Amino acid sequence: MKTESHLERAIAFMKRGARPLERARYEYEFEGGNKGSVLHALKQYQNEDEGFGRGLEPDIRLRDSSVIATTAALQILTELKLDPEHPMITGAIRYLLDVYNTGKQGWDIVPYHVDQAPHAPWWEYREIYDGWGNPNLEIVGWLYHFPHGPLEFREKITEHAVQYLLERSPLNDAHELLCALRMLEYVPQEIAEQVTPQVDEMVTRCVSKDPEKWKEYVLMPLQVVNNPEARYYPLLKESIRDNIEHLLAEQQEDGAWHPVWSWGQHEEEWEQAKEEWKGILTLDAIRSLKKFGTMTKEHT
């Protein structure tokens, strides 16, 4: 019953220690909770420009909207299986269209004034951001899943995304891979087929199968394969059991999973962000244990 005891402790943490948003997401997903509670909690992170900020991405404490926080909000909104015309969705897409940078043929992942508030050092604004794919590939996916923008624009940015993956991407960035996977989930099949070999290569290069490295900030199999029907489950299946065992071993005394990174600056704000990350990471861990818990050694 090892997995069950880990889940009990994790759930207890979600009830007492997670942000209202993650608590509501957990209750909606696993306890028949009301999606309205999730929407109410998420609304607290939306600004007048209809984008999202206010620490939704805990490593960015800026109140103003950012593209990375808005894409995080769209991920949450997708979990709720809402009508695409829901105002929080249409507003988020409008925000993304409004802040598109024509000169870059893409989006700034964070605004130039991000340094007006505490944040992790990797979220410093850079005029030329390393790699076009994060967050642009993901946004291409959202423009198909929530088709509220001009079709001509969508076709143009899709063509740019395909060209980037075929010709310019180094195919070795883990965050870019996650964005590419979200893109593949929603674009038409004929588009997905053009870039699938490149995404296959990214999975091979970016997903760590070495348990010795999983204590570091690396992309683990469970972050790419979230259920047995996932696109890359056959490729990563042999690593899933070991990854579940690692997950169980990394649960902390408070029942949560803790971030393996730290800011090295703004220590007071980092402590708050760390607490918020615990809820996000623990929700992800609960999902993995619910999907793959029977793959542990205790069941073999």
GROMACS .gro file of N, CA and C in nm, residues 67-68 70-72 74-75 93 96-97 99-110 123 126-144 153-165 168-169 173 175-184 186-187 191 202:
model
  216
   67VAL      N    1   0.348   3.696  -2.115
   67VAL     CA    2   0.309   3.589  -2.207
   67VAL      C    3   0.322   3.454  -2.139
   68ILE      N    4   0.429   3.433  -2.062
   68ILE     CA    5   0.448   3.302  -1.998
   68ILE      C    6   0.337   3.274  -1.898
   70THR      N    7   0.035   3.396  -1.912
   70THR     CA    8  -0.090   3.379  -1.987
   70THR      C    9  -0.098   3.241  -2.051
   71THR      N   10   0.013   3.190  -2.100
   71THR     CA   11   0.010   3.052  -2.153
   71THR      C   12  -0.014   2.952  -2.039
   72ALA      N   13   0.040   2.981  -1.920
   72ALA     CA   14   0.012   2.894  -1.805
   72ALA      C   15  -0.137   2.895  -1.772
   74LEU      N   16  -0.381   2.948  -1.986
   74LEU     CA   17  -0.451   2.871  -2.090
   74LEU      C   18  -0.439   2.721  -2.066
   75GLN      N   19  -0.326   2.676  -2.013
   75GLN     CA   20  -0.312   2.535  -1.978
   75GLN      C   21  -0.417   2.496  -1.873
   93ILE      N   22  -0.654   3.514  -2.533
   93ILE     CA   23  -0.610   3.513  -2.673
   93ILE      C   24  -0.598   3.656  -2.725
   96LEU      N   25  -0.272   3.795  -2.609
   96LEU     CA   26  -0.158   3.743  -2.686
   96LEU      C   27  -0.149   3.809  -2.823
   97LEU      N   28  -0.262   3.830  -2.888
   97LEU     CA   29  -0.260   3.896  -3.018
   97LEU      C   30  -0.215   4.041  -3.004
   99VAL      N   31  -0.005   4.169  -2.786
   99VAL     CA   32   0.136   4.189  -2.750
   99VAL      C   33   0.231   4.118  -2.848
  100TYR      N   34   0.179   4.067  -2.956
  100TYR     CA   35   0.266   4.006  -3.058
  100TYR      C   36   0.367   4.109  -3.108
  101ASN      N   37   0.491   4.067  -3.117
  101ASN     CA   38   0.600   4.155  -3.159
  101ASN      C   39   0.631   4.129  -3.307
  102THR      N   40   0.585   4.219  -3.391
  102THR     CA   41   0.600   4.199  -3.535
  102THR      C   42   0.746   4.189  -3.575
  103GLY      N   43   0.831   4.270  -3.513
  103GLY     CA   44   0.973   4.268  -3.549
  103GLY      C   45   1.040   4.136  -3.520
  104LYS      N   46   0.996   4.069  -3.415
  104LYS     CA   47   1.054   3.940  -3.377
  104LYS      C   48   0.979   3.822  -3.439
  105GLN      N   49   0.866   3.852  -3.502
  105GLN     CA   50   0.778   3.746  -3.553
  105GLN      C   51   0.747   3.647  -3.442
  106GLY      N   52   0.715   3.701  -3.326
  106GLY     CA   53   0.685   3.616  -3.212
  106GLY      C   54   0.656   3.699  -3.088
  107TRP      N   55   0.661   3.635  -2.973
  107TRP     CA   56   0.623   3.697  -2.848
  107TRP      C   57   0.742   3.706  -2.753
  108ASP      N   58   0.751   3.818  -2.680
  108ASP     CA   59   0.844   3.828  -2.569
  108ASP      C   60   0.789   3.744  -2.455
  109ILE      N   61   0.868   3.653  -2.403
  109ILE     CA   62   0.819   3.562  -2.301
  109ILE      C   63   0.785   3.635  -2.171
  110VAL      N   64   0.862   3.742  -2.143
  110VAL     CA   65   0.831   3.830  -2.030
  110VAL      C   66   0.842   3.974  -2.080
  123TRP      N   67   1.448   3.482  -1.551
  123TRP     CA   68   1.340   3.559  -1.611
  123TRP      C   69   1.379   3.704  -1.636
  126ARG      N   70   1.539   3.978  -2.200
  126ARG     CA   71   1.644   3.979  -2.300
  126ARG      C   72   1.587   4.021  -2.434
  127GLU      N   73   1.649   4.119  -2.495
  127GLU     CA   74   1.600   4.169  -2.623
  127GLU      C   75   1.596   4.057  -2.727
  128ILE      N   76   1.698   3.974  -2.727
  128ILE     CA   77   1.700   3.856  -2.814
  128ILE      C   78   1.697   3.734  -2.724
  129TYR      N   79   1.582   3.668  -2.717
  129TYR     CA   80   1.567   3.555  -2.628
  129TYR      C   81   1.625   3.430  -2.692
  130ASP      N   82   1.692   3.351  -2.613
  130ASP     CA   83   1.754   3.229  -2.665
  130ASP      C   84   1.646   3.131  -2.712
  131GLY      N   85   1.638   3.112  -2.840
  131GLY     CA   86   1.542   3.015  -2.891
  131GLY      C   87   1.406   3.078  -2.915
  132TRP      N   88   1.354   3.064  -3.033
  132TRP     CA   89   1.223   3.120  -3.067
  132TRP      C   90   1.110   3.032  -3.017
  133GLY      N   91   1.136   2.906  -2.998
  133GLY     CA   92   1.028   2.810  -2.977
  133GLY      C   93   0.952   2.825  -2.847
  134ASN      N   94   1.017   2.874  -2.743
  134ASN     CA   95   0.951   2.894  -2.613
  134ASN      C   96   0.927   3.043  -2.593
  135PRO      N   97   0.802   3.090  -2.601
  135PRO     CA   98   0.675   3.017  -2.593
  135PRO      C   99   0.601   3.007  -2.725
  136ASN      N  100   0.666   3.046  -2.835
  136ASN     CA  101   0.592   3.066  -2.959
  136ASN      C  102   0.525   2.939  -3.013
  137LEU      N  103   0.594   2.825  -3.001
  137LEU     CA  104   0.535   2.701  -3.052
  137LEU      C  105   0.406   2.669  -2.977
  138GLU      N  106   0.409   2.688  -2.846
  138GLU     CA  107   0.288   2.661  -2.768
  138GLU      C  108   0.173   2.752  -2.810
  139ILE      N  109   0.204   2.879  -2.833
  139ILE     CA  110   0.098   2.973  -2.870
  139ILE      C  111   0.035   2.936  -3.003
  140VAL      N  112   0.115   2.886  -3.095
  140VAL     CA  113   0.058   2.837  -3.222
  140VAL      C  114  -0.049   2.732  -3.194
  141GLY      N  115  -0.020   2.642  -3.101
  141GLY     CA  116  -0.120   2.541  -3.064
  141GLY      C  117  -0.246   2.604  -3.009
  142TRP      N  118  -0.230   2.703  -2.922
  142TRP     CA  119  -0.349   2.767  -2.865
  142TRP      C  120  -0.432   2.837  -2.971
  143LEU      N  121  -0.369   2.891  -3.074
  143LEU     CA  122  -0.444   2.961  -3.179
  143LEU      C  123  -0.530   2.867  -3.261
  144TYR      N  124  -0.496   2.737  -3.258
  144TYR     CA  125  -0.584   2.637  -3.321
  144TYR      C  126  -0.689   2.586  -3.223
  153PHE      N  127  -0.322   3.555  -3.999
  153PHE     CA  128  -0.213   3.563  -3.901
  153PHE      C  129  -0.175   3.424  -3.854
  154ARG      N  130  -0.274   3.341  -3.826
  154ARG     CA  131  -0.246   3.206  -3.778
  154ARG      C  132  -0.167   3.126  -3.880
  155GLU      N  133  -0.203   3.138  -4.006
  155GLU     CA  134  -0.130   3.067  -4.111
  155GLU      C  135   0.015   3.116  -4.119
  156LYS      N  136   0.034   3.246  -4.106
  156LYS     CA  137   0.168   3.303  -4.116
  156LYS      C  138   0.256   3.257  -4.000
  157ILE      N  139   0.204   3.261  -3.878
  157ILE     CA  140   0.285   3.223  -3.762
  157ILE      C  141   0.307   3.071  -3.760
  158THR      N  142   0.212   2.995  -3.813
  158THR     CA  143   0.231   2.850  -3.823
  158THR      C  144   0.344   2.817  -3.921
  159GLU      N  145   0.344   2.885  -4.034
  159GLU     CA  146   0.451   2.865  -4.132
  159GLU      C  147   0.587   2.897  -4.071
  160HIS      N  148   0.591   3.004  -3.992
  160HIS     CA  149   0.715   3.042  -3.926
  160HIS      C  150   0.758   2.936  -3.825
  161ALA      N  151   0.661   2.880  -3.751
  161ALA     CA  152   0.692   2.777  -3.651
  161ALA      C  153   0.746   2.651  -3.717
  162VAL      N  154   0.685   2.610  -3.826
  162VAL     CA  155   0.731   2.492  -3.898
  162VAL      C  156   0.873   2.515  -3.951
  163GLN      N  157   0.895   2.631  -4.009
  163GLN     CA  158   1.028   2.662  -4.062
  163GLN      C  159   1.132   2.663  -3.950
  164TYR      N  160   1.094   2.717  -3.836
  164TYR     CA  161   1.187   2.721  -3.722
  164TYR      C  162   1.228   2.580  -3.681
  165LEU      N  163   1.130   2.492  -3.665
  165LEU     CA  164   1.162   2.355  -3.622
  165LEU      C  165   1.244   2.280  -3.727
  168ARG      N  166   1.597   2.589  -3.785
  168ARG     CA  167   1.673   2.673  -3.692
  168ARG      C  168   1.679   2.621  -3.550
  169SER      N  169   1.584   2.542  -3.509
  169SER     CA  170   1.586   2.496  -3.370
  169SER      C  171   1.706   2.405  -3.345
  173ASP      N  172   1.641   2.191  -2.634
  173ASP     CA  173   1.593   2.270  -2.521
  173ASP      C  174   1.467   2.206  -2.464
  175HIS      N  175   1.242   2.315  -2.243
  175HIS     CA  176   1.122   2.399  -2.239
  175HIS      C  177   1.062   2.414  -2.378
  176GLU      N  178   1.148   2.424  -2.477
  176GLU     CA  179   1.100   2.431  -2.615
  176GLU      C  180   1.027   2.302  -2.653
  177LEU      N  181   1.077   2.190  -2.605
  177LEU     CA  182   1.011   2.062  -2.631
  177LEU      C  183   0.869   2.062  -2.575
  178LEU      N  184   0.852   2.109  -2.452
  178LEU     CA  185   0.719   2.111  -2.392
  178LEU      C  186   0.624   2.199  -2.473
  179CYS      N  187   0.675   2.310  -2.525
  179CYS     CA  188   0.594   2.396  -2.610
  179CYS      C  189   0.559   2.326  -2.741
  180ALA      N  190   0.655   2.255  -2.797
  180ALA     CA  191   0.631   2.182  -2.922
  180ALA      C  192   0.525   2.074  -2.903
  181LEU      N  193   0.528   2.007  -2.789
  181LEU     CA  194   0.429   1.903  -2.762
  181LEU      C  195   0.289   1.961  -2.755
  182ARG      N  196   0.276   2.079  -2.696
  182ARG     CA  197   0.143   2.142  -2.690
  182ARG      C  198   0.099   2.186  -2.829
  183MET      N  199   0.194   2.231  -2.909
  183MET     CA  200   0.161   2.265  -3.047
  183MET      C  201   0.110   2.143  -3.122
  184LEU      N  202   0.182   2.031  -3.112
  184LEU     CA  203   0.141   1.909  -3.184
  184LEU      C  204   0.003   1.861  -3.142
  186TYR      N  205  -0.260   2.027  -3.093
  186TYR     CA  206  -0.374   2.102  -3.143
  186TYR      C  207  -0.369   2.140  -3.290
  187VAL      N  208  -0.252   2.139  -3.353
  187VAL     CA  209  -0.248   2.176  -3.494
  187VAL      C  210  -0.303   2.062  -3.579
  191ILE      N  211   0.005   1.944  -4.054
  191ILE     CA  212   0.111   2.030  -4.000
  191ILE      C  213   0.197   1.953  -3.902
  202MET      N  214   1.389   1.588  -3.042
  202MET     CA  215   1.393   1.666  -2.919
  202MET      C  216   1.366   1.577  -2.797
   0.00000   0.00000   0.00000
